[in-house]
Amino acid sequence: MKYLVITLLAVTTVVAQKTNRKLVWEENFDGSALSEKTWNFELGDNGWGNHERQDYTKVNHRVSKGFLTITAKKDGTHYTSTRITTKGKQEFQYGYMEARLKLPKGHGVWPAFWMLGSDINTSQWPHCGEIDIMEYVGREPHMIYTTLHTTDTHGATASSKKTEFPNIEEGFHVYAVDWNADRMVFFVDGQAVYTYQPSPKTKGNWPYDQKFFFILNLAIGGDFGGPEVDDSIFPQEYVIDYVRVYQ
């Protein structure tokens, strides 16, 4: 999938601010299993509208020592991974949302930390809106995508920015969005990389005055991940340290 890259406001002087905000929710992945009071497993064959190759299962992950690890595997011609959401369980309107993540590597991986509008069952996509706080595709090393999908701009014409970080594949990094009724600012390790602030706001370009839920997943291939996959890279791990929301 290609994106139309749009910069609506310079953000070089914006600073990630959590001052005077309260930590209202956090997931630290304590214990030895995901809590299904918080998380839903989305299961199914490959595709998901993006021609991805993986099947999503309940078994391609582990929770240990305060980390969630999603593992993408290949067995013969069969690819598997895990996708989880907080739909109907933890949903938020506005705030500072962040996650500390360690990315997988290699041509074909497509990890993401993102959000969808809580009205997706009635408004459907892209009318419900989508907030991609972090997307990474192994075919483009060192690049992080931050993207908004709306009725006006979605899919190949999404409002998006990609930013180069030479060492992003090494160790953990923090990805965040600061979202209020006026605009969204995206951050990587506290560095502002993209601001979305359409004017005037319409239903077509701003479906963001409602609650959204989180999604964590590791896709393989697909329209955005790339049609070619290097099978020699598997297994690959996407490690999540925490997810936090400040308001």
Short mmCIF file of C-alpha atoms in Angstrom, two decimals:
data_model
loop_
_atom_site.label_atom_id
_atom_site.label_comp_id
_atom_site.label_asym_id
_atom_site.label_seq_id
_atom_site.Cartn_x
_atom_site.Cartn_y
_atom_site.Cartn_z
CA MET A 1 0.00 0.00 0.00
CA LYS A 2 1.32 3.43 -0.91
CA TYR A 3 0.53 6.52 1.12
CA LEU A 4 0.08 10.13 0.16
CA VAL A 5 2.44 11.91 2.52
CA ILE A 6 0.94 15.15 3.81
CA THR A 7 2.41 17.50 6.39
CA LEU A 8 -0.28 19.84 7.67
CA LEU A 9 1.76 21.66 10.31
CA ALA A 10 5.44 21.93 11.15
CA VAL A 11 6.13 20.06 14.38
CA THR A 12 9.84 20.51 14.97
CA THR A 13 9.27 22.57 18.13
CA VAL A 14 6.47 20.48 19.60
CA VAL A 15 7.35 18.62 22.77
CA ALA A 16 5.59 15.53 24.10
CA GLN A 17 3.74 16.74 27.18
CA LYS A 18 2.38 14.50 29.92
CA THR A 19 2.63 17.20 32.57
CA ASN A 20 -0.63 17.79 34.47
CA ARG A 21 -2.13 14.65 32.97
CA LYS A 22 -3.21 11.62 34.90
CA LEU A 23 -2.29 8.06 33.99
CA VAL A 24 -5.80 6.66 33.47
CA TRP A 25 -4.95 3.21 32.09
CA GLU A 26 -1.91 1.05 31.61
CA GLU A 27 -1.17 -2.48 30.49
CA ASN A 28 2.18 -3.79 31.75
CA PHE A 29 1.66 -7.42 30.76
CA ASP A 30 2.21 -8.75 34.24
CA GLY A 31 1.53 -12.38 34.92
CA SER A 32 1.72 -15.23 32.44
CA ALA A 33 -1.30 -14.67 30.18
CA LEU A 34 -3.28 -11.91 28.50
CA SER A 35 -6.36 -10.84 30.41
CA GLU A 36 -9.43 -11.41 28.26
CA LYS A 37 -11.16 -8.80 30.42
CA THR A 38 -8.95 -6.33 28.56
CA TRP A 39 -7.99 -7.99 25.29
CA ASN A 40 -9.86 -9.66 22.44
CA PHE A 41 -8.19 -12.10 20.08
CA GLU A 42 -9.03 -11.53 16.43
CA LEU A 43 -8.73 -14.86 14.67
CA GLY A 44 -8.92 -15.90 11.06
CA ASP A 45 -7.36 -16.68 7.75
CA ASN A 46 -5.04 -14.39 5.90
CA GLY A 47 -6.28 -11.35 4.03
CA TRP A 48 -7.97 -8.88 6.41
CA GLY A 49 -8.59 -6.74 3.31
CA ASN A 50 -4.86 -6.28 2.69
CA HIS A 51 -3.87 -9.61 1.07
CA GLU A 52 -1.76 -10.50 4.09
CA ARG A 53 -0.35 -14.02 4.35
CA GLN A 54 -0.75 -14.89 8.02
CA ASP A 55 -3.48 -16.65 9.93
CA TYR A 56 -4.12 -15.06 13.32
CA THR A 57 -4.21 -17.48 16.25
CA LYS A 58 -4.32 -17.49 20.06
CA VAL A 59 -1.02 -19.34 20.31
CA ASN A 60 1.48 -17.06 18.53
CA HIS A 61 2.23 -15.03 21.63
CA ARG A 62 3.48 -15.29 25.19
CA VAL A 63 3.36 -13.11 28.29
CA SER A 64 6.44 -13.34 30.48
CA LYS A 65 8.49 -11.08 32.77
CA GLY A 66 6.38 -8.02 31.97
CA PHE A 67 6.48 -8.34 28.19
CA LEU A 68 4.03 -9.42 25.53
CA THR A 69 5.81 -11.13 22.65
CA ILE A 70 3.97 -11.75 19.38
CA THR A 71 5.80 -14.28 17.21
CA ALA A 72 5.33 -14.60 13.46
CA LYS A 73 6.09 -18.12 12.23
CA LYS A 74 6.22 -20.07 8.99
CA ASP A 75 5.50 -23.78 8.82
CA GLY A 76 5.71 -25.04 5.26
CA THR A 77 3.53 -22.66 3.31
CA HIS A 78 1.56 -21.60 6.40
CA TYR A 79 2.24 -18.29 8.18
CA THR A 80 0.83 -17.56 11.65
CA SER A 81 0.80 -14.60 14.03
CA THR A 82 -1.41 -12.87 16.64
CA ARG A 83 -3.68 -9.82 16.61
CA ILE A 84 -5.37 -8.41 19.74
CA THR A 85 -7.69 -5.47 20.43
CA THR A 86 -9.31 -3.67 23.37
CA LYS A 87 -12.61 -3.20 21.50
CA GLY A 88 -15.54 -2.84 23.90
CA LYS A 89 -13.20 -3.13 26.91
CA GLN A 90 -10.73 -0.23 26.95
CA GLU A 91 -11.71 2.67 24.70
CA PHE A 92 -10.63 6.31 24.92
CA GLN A 93 -11.48 9.73 23.51
CA TYR A 94 -8.52 12.13 23.54
CA GLY A 95 -5.33 11.80 25.56
CA TYR A 96 -1.67 10.94 25.29
CA MET A 97 -1.33 7.30 24.20
CA GLU A 98 2.01 5.55 24.10
CA ALA A 99 3.61 2.13 23.84
CA ARG A 100 7.17 0.90 24.30
CA LEU A 101 7.95 -1.55 21.52
CA LYS A 102 10.76 -3.64 20.04
CA LEU A 103 10.30 -4.28 16.34
CA PRO A 104 10.82 -7.44 14.30
CA LYS A 105 13.12 -7.30 11.28
CA GLY A 106 13.21 -8.56 7.73
CA HIS A 107 11.46 -8.27 4.40
CA GLY A 108 7.80 -9.12 4.88
CA VAL A 109 7.10 -8.17 8.52
CA TRP A 110 4.49 -5.50 9.25
CA PRO A 111 4.02 -4.75 12.99
CA ALA A 112 1.59 -2.05 14.08
CA PHE A 113 0.28 -0.17 17.12
CA TRP A 114 -2.97 1.51 16.11
CA MET A 115 -6.56 2.45 16.94
CA LEU A 116 -10.01 2.22 15.35
CA GLY A 117 -13.22 4.12 16.11
CA SER A 118 -15.58 2.39 18.52
CA ASP A 119 -18.45 2.81 16.02
CA ILE A 120 -16.81 0.55 13.44
CA ASN A 121 -19.68 -1.93 13.56
CA THR A 122 -22.15 0.71 12.40
CA SER A 123 -19.99 3.25 10.54
CA GLN A 124 -17.54 0.74 9.05
CA TRP A 125 -14.08 1.64 7.78
CA PRO A 126 -12.91 4.29 6.87
CA HIS A 127 -15.89 6.28 8.21
CA CYS A 128 -15.05 5.19 11.76
CA GLY A 129 -11.52 6.60 11.45
CA GLU A 130 -8.15 4.97 12.03
CA ILE A 131 -5.11 6.20 13.99
CA ASP A 132 -1.86 4.42 13.12
CA ILE A 133 0.51 5.43 15.90
CA MET A 134 3.25 3.16 14.59
CA GLU A 135 3.62 1.06 11.47
CA TYR A 136 6.84 -0.50 10.27
CA VAL A 137 7.47 -2.59 7.18
CA GLY A 138 10.63 -4.65 6.91
CA ARG A 139 11.01 -3.87 3.22
CA GLU A 140 11.80 -0.25 4.24
CA PRO A 141 14.41 -0.48 6.99
CA HIS A 142 14.76 2.44 9.43
CA MET A 143 11.40 4.01 8.48
CA ILE A 144 8.45 4.60 10.81
CA TYR A 145 4.99 5.44 9.46
CA THR A 146 2.38 7.51 11.35
CA THR A 147 -0.95 7.68 9.53
CA LEU A 148 -4.59 8.78 9.69
CA HIS A 149 -7.33 7.14 7.62
CA THR A 150 -10.58 9.08 7.18
CA THR A 151 -13.43 9.16 4.70
CA ASP A 152 -11.65 11.92 2.77
CA THR A 153 -8.19 10.33 2.77
CA HIS A 154 -7.74 6.60 3.26
CA GLY A 155 -5.90 3.62 1.85
CA ALA A 156 -3.46 4.75 -0.82
CA THR A 157 -4.30 8.43 -0.18
CA ALA A 158 -4.11 8.37 3.63
CA SER A 159 -2.75 11.38 5.53
CA SER A 160 0.66 10.06 6.49
CA LYS A 161 4.27 10.78 7.31
CA LYS A 162 7.23 8.44 7.27
CA THR A 163 10.34 9.35 9.24
CA GLU A 164 13.79 7.79 9.15
CA PHE A 165 15.41 6.53 12.36
CA PRO A 166 18.69 4.76 11.55
CA ASN A 167 18.67 2.57 14.68
CA ILE A 168 14.93 1.99 15.09
CA GLU A 169 15.34 -1.78 14.78
CA GLU A 170 17.68 -1.88 17.76
CA GLY A 171 16.18 -2.24 21.23
CA PHE A 172 12.98 -0.64 22.52
CA HIS A 173 11.47 2.67 21.40
CA VAL A 174 8.43 4.66 22.54
CA TYR A 175 5.70 5.54 20.04
CA ALA A 176 2.93 7.98 20.97
CA VAL A 177 0.11 10.24 19.85
CA ASP A 178 -1.07 13.39 21.66
CA TRP A 179 -4.72 13.71 20.64
CA ASN A 180 -7.24 16.41 21.53
CA ALA A 181 -10.29 18.00 19.93
CA ASP A 182 -8.09 20.25 17.78
CA ARG A 183 -5.23 18.13 16.46
CA MET A 184 -3.04 15.05 16.75
CA VAL A 185 0.73 15.07 17.19
CA PHE A 186 2.71 11.86 16.75
CA PHE A 187 5.99 11.13 18.54
CA VAL A 188 8.86 8.67 18.38
CA ASP A 189 11.05 8.64 21.49
CA GLY A 190 9.66 12.05 22.42
CA GLN A 191 10.44 13.57 19.01
CA ALA A 192 7.44 15.06 17.23
CA VAL A 193 7.27 13.63 13.72
CA TYR A 194 3.84 14.56 12.37
CA THR A 195 0.89 16.81 13.17
CA TYR A 196 -2.59 16.40 11.72
CA GLN A 197 -4.79 19.49 12.10
CA PRO A 198 -7.28 19.89 9.25
CA SER A 199 -9.19 23.14 8.94
CA PRO A 200 -12.09 23.37 8.69
CA LYS A 201 -12.94 20.07 10.36
CA THR A 202 -15.65 17.98 8.74
CA LYS A 203 -17.07 14.51 9.22
CA GLY A 204 -14.95 13.48 6.27
CA ASN A 205 -11.59 14.59 7.63
CA TRP A 206 -12.10 14.41 11.41
CA PRO A 207 -13.96 11.33 12.76
CA TYR A 208 -11.95 11.68 15.97
CA ASP A 209 -14.47 13.11 18.44
CA GLN A 210 -15.39 9.69 19.75
CA LYS A 211 -13.82 6.78 21.60
CA PHE A 212 -11.22 4.56 19.94
CA PHE A 213 -9.77 1.17 20.88
CA PHE A 214 -6.24 -0.22 20.60
CA ILE A 215 -4.92 -2.89 18.24
CA LEU A 216 -1.56 -4.67 18.39
CA ASN A 217 -0.63 -7.06 15.62
CA LEU A 218 2.16 -8.45 13.49
CA ALA A 219 1.13 -9.01 9.88
CA ILE A 220 3.13 -10.74 7.15
CA GLY A 221 3.27 -9.46 3.59
CA GLY A 222 0.14 -7.78 2.30
CA ASP A 223 -0.46 -4.68 0.24
CA PHE A 224 1.65 -2.56 2.58
CA GLY A 225 4.02 -5.17 3.98
CA GLY A 226 4.92 -6.15 0.44
CA PRO A 227 4.00 -9.07 -1.84
CA GLU A 228 7.43 -10.66 -1.41
CA VAL A 229 8.40 -12.26 1.90
CA ASP A 230 11.86 -13.47 2.89
CA ASP A 231 11.05 -16.83 4.46
CA SER A 232 14.55 -17.13 5.91
CA ILE A 233 13.80 -14.47 8.57
CA PHE A 234 11.27 -16.52 10.55
CA PRO A 235 10.45 -16.71 13.36
CA GLN A 236 10.28 -12.98 14.11
CA GLU A 237 9.26 -11.37 17.41
CA TYR A 238 7.36 -8.16 18.11
CA VAL A 239 7.82 -7.29 21.79
CA ILE A 240 5.50 -4.94 23.70
CA ASP A 241 6.64 -3.63 27.08
CA TYR A 242 3.60 -1.49 27.95
CA VAL A 243 0.65 0.55 26.67
CA ARG A 244 -0.36 3.70 28.57
CA VAL A 245 -3.02 6.40 28.35
CA TYR A 246 -2.78 9.83 30.03
CA GLN A 247 -5.65 12.31 30.15
#
